[in-house]
XYZ file of C-alpha atoms in Angstrom:
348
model
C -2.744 69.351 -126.034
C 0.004 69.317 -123.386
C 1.314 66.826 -120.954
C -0.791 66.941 -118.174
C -1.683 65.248 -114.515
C -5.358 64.431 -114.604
C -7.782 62.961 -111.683
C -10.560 60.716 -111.765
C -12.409 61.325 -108.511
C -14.320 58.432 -106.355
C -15.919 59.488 -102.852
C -19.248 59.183 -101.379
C -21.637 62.261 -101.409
C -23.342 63.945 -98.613
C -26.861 62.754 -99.085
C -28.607 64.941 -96.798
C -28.271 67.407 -99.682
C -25.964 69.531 -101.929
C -24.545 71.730 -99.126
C -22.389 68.971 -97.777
C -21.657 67.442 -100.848
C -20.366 70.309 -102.787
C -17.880 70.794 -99.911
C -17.072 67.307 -100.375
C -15.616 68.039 -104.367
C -14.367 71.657 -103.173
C -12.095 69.392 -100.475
C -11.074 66.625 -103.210
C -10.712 69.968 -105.701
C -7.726 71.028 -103.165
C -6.069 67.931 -102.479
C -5.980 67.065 -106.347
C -4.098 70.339 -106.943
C -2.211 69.554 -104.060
C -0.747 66.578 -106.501
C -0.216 68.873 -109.429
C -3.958 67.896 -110.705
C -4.630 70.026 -114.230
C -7.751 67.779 -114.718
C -10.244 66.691 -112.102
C -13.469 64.820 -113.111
C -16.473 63.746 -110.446
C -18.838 60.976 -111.375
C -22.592 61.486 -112.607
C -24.716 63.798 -111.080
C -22.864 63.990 -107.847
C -24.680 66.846 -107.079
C -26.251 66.340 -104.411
C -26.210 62.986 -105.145
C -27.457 60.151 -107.583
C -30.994 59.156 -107.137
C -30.209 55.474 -106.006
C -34.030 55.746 -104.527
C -35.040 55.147 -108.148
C -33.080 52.226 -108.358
C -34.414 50.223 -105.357
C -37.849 51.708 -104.744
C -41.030 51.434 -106.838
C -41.922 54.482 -108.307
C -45.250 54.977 -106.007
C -43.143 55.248 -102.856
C -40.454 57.902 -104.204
C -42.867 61.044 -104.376
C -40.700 62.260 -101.019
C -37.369 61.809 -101.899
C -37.797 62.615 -105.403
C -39.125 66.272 -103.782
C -36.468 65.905 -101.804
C -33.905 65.783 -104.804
C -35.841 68.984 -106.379
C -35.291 70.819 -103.348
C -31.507 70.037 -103.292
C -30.897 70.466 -107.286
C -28.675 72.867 -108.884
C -29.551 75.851 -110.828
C -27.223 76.777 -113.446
C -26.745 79.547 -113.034
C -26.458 79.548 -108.930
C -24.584 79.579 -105.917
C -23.146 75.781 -106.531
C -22.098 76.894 -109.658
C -20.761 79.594 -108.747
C -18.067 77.637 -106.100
C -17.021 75.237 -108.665
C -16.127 77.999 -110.997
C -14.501 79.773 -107.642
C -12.421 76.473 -107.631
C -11.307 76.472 -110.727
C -9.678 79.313 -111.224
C -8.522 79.046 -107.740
C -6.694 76.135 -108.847
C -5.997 76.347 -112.059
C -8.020 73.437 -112.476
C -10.503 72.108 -115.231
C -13.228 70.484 -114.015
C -16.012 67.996 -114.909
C -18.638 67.742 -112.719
C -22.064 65.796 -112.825
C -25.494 67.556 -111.504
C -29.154 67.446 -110.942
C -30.147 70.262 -112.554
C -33.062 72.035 -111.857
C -34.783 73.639 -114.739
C -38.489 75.599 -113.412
C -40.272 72.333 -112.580
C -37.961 69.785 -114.402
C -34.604 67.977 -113.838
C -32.015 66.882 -115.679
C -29.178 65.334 -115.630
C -25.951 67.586 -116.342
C -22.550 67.790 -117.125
C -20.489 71.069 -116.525
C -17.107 71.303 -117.738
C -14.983 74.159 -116.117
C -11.901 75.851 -118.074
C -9.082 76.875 -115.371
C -9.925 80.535 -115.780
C -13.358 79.360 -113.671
C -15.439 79.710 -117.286
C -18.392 77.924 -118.069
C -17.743 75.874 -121.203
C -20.305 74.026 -121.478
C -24.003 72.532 -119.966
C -25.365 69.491 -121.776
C -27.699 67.226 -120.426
C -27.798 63.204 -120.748
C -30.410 62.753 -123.652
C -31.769 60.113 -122.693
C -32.318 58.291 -118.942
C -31.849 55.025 -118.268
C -35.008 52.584 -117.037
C -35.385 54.066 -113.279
C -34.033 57.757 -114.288
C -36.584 57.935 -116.538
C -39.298 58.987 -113.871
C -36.466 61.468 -112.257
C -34.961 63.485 -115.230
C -36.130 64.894 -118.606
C -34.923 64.148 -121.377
C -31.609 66.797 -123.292
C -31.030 67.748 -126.831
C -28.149 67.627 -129.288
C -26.575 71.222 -127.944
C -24.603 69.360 -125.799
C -22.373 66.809 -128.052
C -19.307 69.848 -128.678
C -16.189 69.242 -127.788
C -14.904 72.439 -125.512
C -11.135 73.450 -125.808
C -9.920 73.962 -122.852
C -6.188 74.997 -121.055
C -5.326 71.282 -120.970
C -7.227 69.975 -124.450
C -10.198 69.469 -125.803
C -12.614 68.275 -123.864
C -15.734 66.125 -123.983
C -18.336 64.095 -122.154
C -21.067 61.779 -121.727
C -22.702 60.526 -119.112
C -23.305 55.845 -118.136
C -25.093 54.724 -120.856
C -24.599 57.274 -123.314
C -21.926 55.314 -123.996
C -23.539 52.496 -125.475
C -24.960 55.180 -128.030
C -22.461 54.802 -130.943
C -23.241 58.136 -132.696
C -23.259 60.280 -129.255
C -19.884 58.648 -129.167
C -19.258 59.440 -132.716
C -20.281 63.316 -132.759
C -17.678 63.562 -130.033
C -15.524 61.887 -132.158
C -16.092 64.457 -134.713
C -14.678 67.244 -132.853
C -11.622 66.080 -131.866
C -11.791 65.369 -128.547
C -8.902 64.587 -126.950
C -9.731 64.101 -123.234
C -12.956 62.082 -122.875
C -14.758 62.632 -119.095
C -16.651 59.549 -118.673
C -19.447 59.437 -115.345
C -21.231 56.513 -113.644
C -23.325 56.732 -110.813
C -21.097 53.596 -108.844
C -22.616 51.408 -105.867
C -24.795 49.777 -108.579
C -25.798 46.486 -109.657
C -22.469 44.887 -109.004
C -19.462 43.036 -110.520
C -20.935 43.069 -113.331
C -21.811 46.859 -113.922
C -17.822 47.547 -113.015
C -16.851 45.222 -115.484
C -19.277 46.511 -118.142
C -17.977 49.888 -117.073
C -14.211 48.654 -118.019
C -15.315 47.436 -121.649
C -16.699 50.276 -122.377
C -14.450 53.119 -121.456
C -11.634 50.956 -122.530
C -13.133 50.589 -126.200
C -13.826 54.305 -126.638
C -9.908 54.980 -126.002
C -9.145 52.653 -128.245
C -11.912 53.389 -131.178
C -11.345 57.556 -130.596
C -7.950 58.052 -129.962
C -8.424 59.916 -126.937
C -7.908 59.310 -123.047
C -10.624 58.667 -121.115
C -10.743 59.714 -117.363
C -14.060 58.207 -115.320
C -15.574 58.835 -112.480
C -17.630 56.032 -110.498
C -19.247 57.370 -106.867
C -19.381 55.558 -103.689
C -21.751 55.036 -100.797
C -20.855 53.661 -97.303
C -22.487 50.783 -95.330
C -24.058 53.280 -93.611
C -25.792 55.397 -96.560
C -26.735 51.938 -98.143
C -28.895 51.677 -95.026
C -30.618 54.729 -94.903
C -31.507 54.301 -98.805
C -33.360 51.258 -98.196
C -34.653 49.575 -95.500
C -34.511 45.611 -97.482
C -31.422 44.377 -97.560
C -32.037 42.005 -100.883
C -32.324 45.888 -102.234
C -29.531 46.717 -100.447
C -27.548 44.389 -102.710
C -28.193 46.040 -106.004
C -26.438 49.446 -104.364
C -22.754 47.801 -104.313
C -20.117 47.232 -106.553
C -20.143 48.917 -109.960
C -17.479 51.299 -109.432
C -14.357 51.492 -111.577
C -12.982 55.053 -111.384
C -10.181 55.175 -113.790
C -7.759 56.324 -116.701
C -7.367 54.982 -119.973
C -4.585 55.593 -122.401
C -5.555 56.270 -126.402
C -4.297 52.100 -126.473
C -6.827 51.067 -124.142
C -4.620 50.441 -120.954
C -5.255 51.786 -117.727
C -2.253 54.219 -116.711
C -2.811 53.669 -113.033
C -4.076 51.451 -110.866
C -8.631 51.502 -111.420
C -10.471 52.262 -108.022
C -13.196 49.643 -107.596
C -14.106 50.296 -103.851
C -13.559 53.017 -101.145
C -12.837 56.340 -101.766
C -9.569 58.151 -103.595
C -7.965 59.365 -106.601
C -7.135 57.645 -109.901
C -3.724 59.904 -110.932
C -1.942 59.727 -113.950
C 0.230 62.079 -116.257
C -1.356 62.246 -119.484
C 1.338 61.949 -122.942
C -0.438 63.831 -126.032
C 2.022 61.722 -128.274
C 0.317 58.865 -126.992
C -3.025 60.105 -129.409
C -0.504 60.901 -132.744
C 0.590 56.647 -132.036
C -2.601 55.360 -131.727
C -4.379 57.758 -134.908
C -1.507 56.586 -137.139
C -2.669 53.000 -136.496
C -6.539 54.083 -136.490
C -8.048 57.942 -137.298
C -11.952 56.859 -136.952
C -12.638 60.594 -137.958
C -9.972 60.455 -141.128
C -7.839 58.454 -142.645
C -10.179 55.332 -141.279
C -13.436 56.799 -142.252
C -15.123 55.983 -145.484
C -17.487 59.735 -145.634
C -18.193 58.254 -149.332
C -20.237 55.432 -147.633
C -21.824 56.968 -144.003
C -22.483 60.007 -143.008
C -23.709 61.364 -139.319
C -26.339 64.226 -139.252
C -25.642 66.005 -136.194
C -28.452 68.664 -134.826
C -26.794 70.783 -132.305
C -29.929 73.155 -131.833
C -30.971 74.144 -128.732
C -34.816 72.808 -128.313
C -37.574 75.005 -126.782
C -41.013 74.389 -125.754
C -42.450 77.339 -128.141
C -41.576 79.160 -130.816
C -42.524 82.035 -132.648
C -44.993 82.085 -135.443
C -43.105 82.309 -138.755
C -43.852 86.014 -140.138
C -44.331 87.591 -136.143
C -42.943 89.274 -133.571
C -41.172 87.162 -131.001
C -43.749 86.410 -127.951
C -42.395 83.247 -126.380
C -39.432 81.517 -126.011
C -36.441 81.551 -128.537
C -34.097 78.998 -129.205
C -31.328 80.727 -127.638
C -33.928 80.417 -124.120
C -32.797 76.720 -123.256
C -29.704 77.988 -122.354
C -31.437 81.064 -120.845
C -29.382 83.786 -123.276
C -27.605 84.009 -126.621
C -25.063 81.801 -126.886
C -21.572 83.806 -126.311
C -22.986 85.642 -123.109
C -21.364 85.910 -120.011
C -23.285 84.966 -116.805
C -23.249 86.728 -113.488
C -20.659 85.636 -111.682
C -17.480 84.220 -113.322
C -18.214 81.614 -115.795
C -19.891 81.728 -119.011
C -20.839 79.850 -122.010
C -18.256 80.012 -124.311
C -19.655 80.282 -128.507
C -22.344 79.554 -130.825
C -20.762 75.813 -131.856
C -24.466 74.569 -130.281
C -26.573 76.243 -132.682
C -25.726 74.501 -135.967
C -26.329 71.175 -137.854
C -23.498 69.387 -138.749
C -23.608 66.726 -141.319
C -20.292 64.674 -140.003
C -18.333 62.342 -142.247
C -18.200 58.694 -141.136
């Protein structure tokens, strides 16, 4: 890894769908690298925008703008895709970038991480959905936890509450990662959540070595208002945000972005990971492999398989990802190697 200039992005999303909205990151995309930005990251599932319906409705009176949200999802890949990868290699720019992804008749919720060449590194989706999300999004599989090396590091991800999953954490851990991209949805739940929010991305720093750039969103008086029309509802879609850097010692390297919109900015020092894995490798010289070990499967899952013994009919593993892993994709990203397909018994 080299010293780099990295951006943790809070702004509000266009909720009248993922036109407006992706011209909302391609703007902050321009303005980063404006600052010298190497490293931009946008919070979860910003495209189009979170679900907050979920959060404040009851599930019998979200049919519409849960049709809504499939009608405004992202294919991957597609024409959304395609401008973020347009961006990055406009730029120069890695980039992390939260979705609804639409999958035939199911969404999910999806990371995309960007190399500065505008390549596709890699898709994973957040295994498991929280409460509410639970009725929007299916669930993902383990071909997501790889770390992707990228022109500014290796790079890795999880999305909210993943966090609180110590082995998703760990199998991340595994790899190497050296830049951790950390998303929250933001206007949520309050104080509280941004605090929680702080603890969290603050102890995986410390506990992985790494730094951790997250994302929070935002939404305006004004979008709170058109989400729901009760205003005791209205209270559970503020606060919660805390868009910010860590260092690999836990402390913030700029100043954390609780409300509003704007950049969290900071220049990123790889000796800072040597100093803190000296003290602390949780991956080597701290790990005790002779007592725990992690069993990691990074397979692909598909609906149906082949009968053992005959000719492919259905759907191969490969098919989550829609082709072989290694392909390139129309347009100009790609996924990048096979590192999904494997199971990786990981020392502890």
């Amino acid at each position: 890894m080299k010293r780099i200039k990295a951006a943790a992005v809070q702004i509000a999303p266009d909720l009248s769908g993922s036109a407006g909205t992706i011209e909302r990151v391609c703007d902050a995309i321009g303005r980063a690298a404006g600052m010298g930005v190497e490293l931009a990251v946008f919070p979860e599932t910003f495209i189009p925008y979170y679900p907050y319906f979920s959060f404040v409705s009851p599930p019998v009176s979200t049919g519409k703008e849960h049709l809504r949200l499939y009608e405004n999802a992202v294919e991957v890949p597609g024409p959304i895709t395609q401008r973020l990868a347009d961006a990055a290699a406009l730029y120069h720019m890695v980039l992390v970038v939260g979705i609804n992804e639409r999958d035939g008749g199911s969404l999910y919720n999806t990371q995309l991480i960007f190399d500065a060449d505008g390549s596709l590194l890699v898709k994973r989706r957040k295994i498991t959905p929280t409460y509410h999300e639970r009725m929007i999004w299916g669930q993902g599989d383990g071909s997501g936890f790889r770390v992707a090396q990228t022109a500014v590091g290796r790079v890795g991800a999880l999305a909210c509450w993943e966090h609180y999953n110590p082995l998703a954490r760990f199998a991340l851990m595994e790899e190497r990662e050296e830049l951790h991209c950390a998303q929250f949805p933001g206007s949520m739940v309050g104080q509280i959540f941004a605090d929680q929010i702080e603890v969290t991305i603050r102890h995986h720093a410390l506990e992985a070595g790494c730094f951790v750039i997250n994302a929070t969103g935002w939404l305006t008086e004004e979008q709170i208002a058109t989400i729901t029309p009760d205003e005791k509802m209205r209270r559970g879609l503020r606060g919660g945000c805390y868009t910010a850097i860590i260092s690999p010692e836990g402390v913030p390297l700029c100043e954390p972005i609780t409300e509003g919109e704007g950049m969290a900015i900071a220049e990123l020092d790889p000796d800072l990971i040597t100093k803190r894995k000296r003290m602390l490798d949780s991956v080597g010289h701290y790990s005790r492999p002779d007592i725990f070990t992690l069993t990691i499967d990074r397979e692909a899952k598909a609906q149906v398989l082949p009968k053992a013994g005959r000719p492919s009919v259905g759907l191969s593993v490969q098919d989550e990802m829609g082709k072989e892993p290694g392909t390139s994709y129309e347009g100009n990203y790609r996924f990048s190697d096979s590192a999904a397909h494997q199971e990786t018994a990981a020392p502890v």
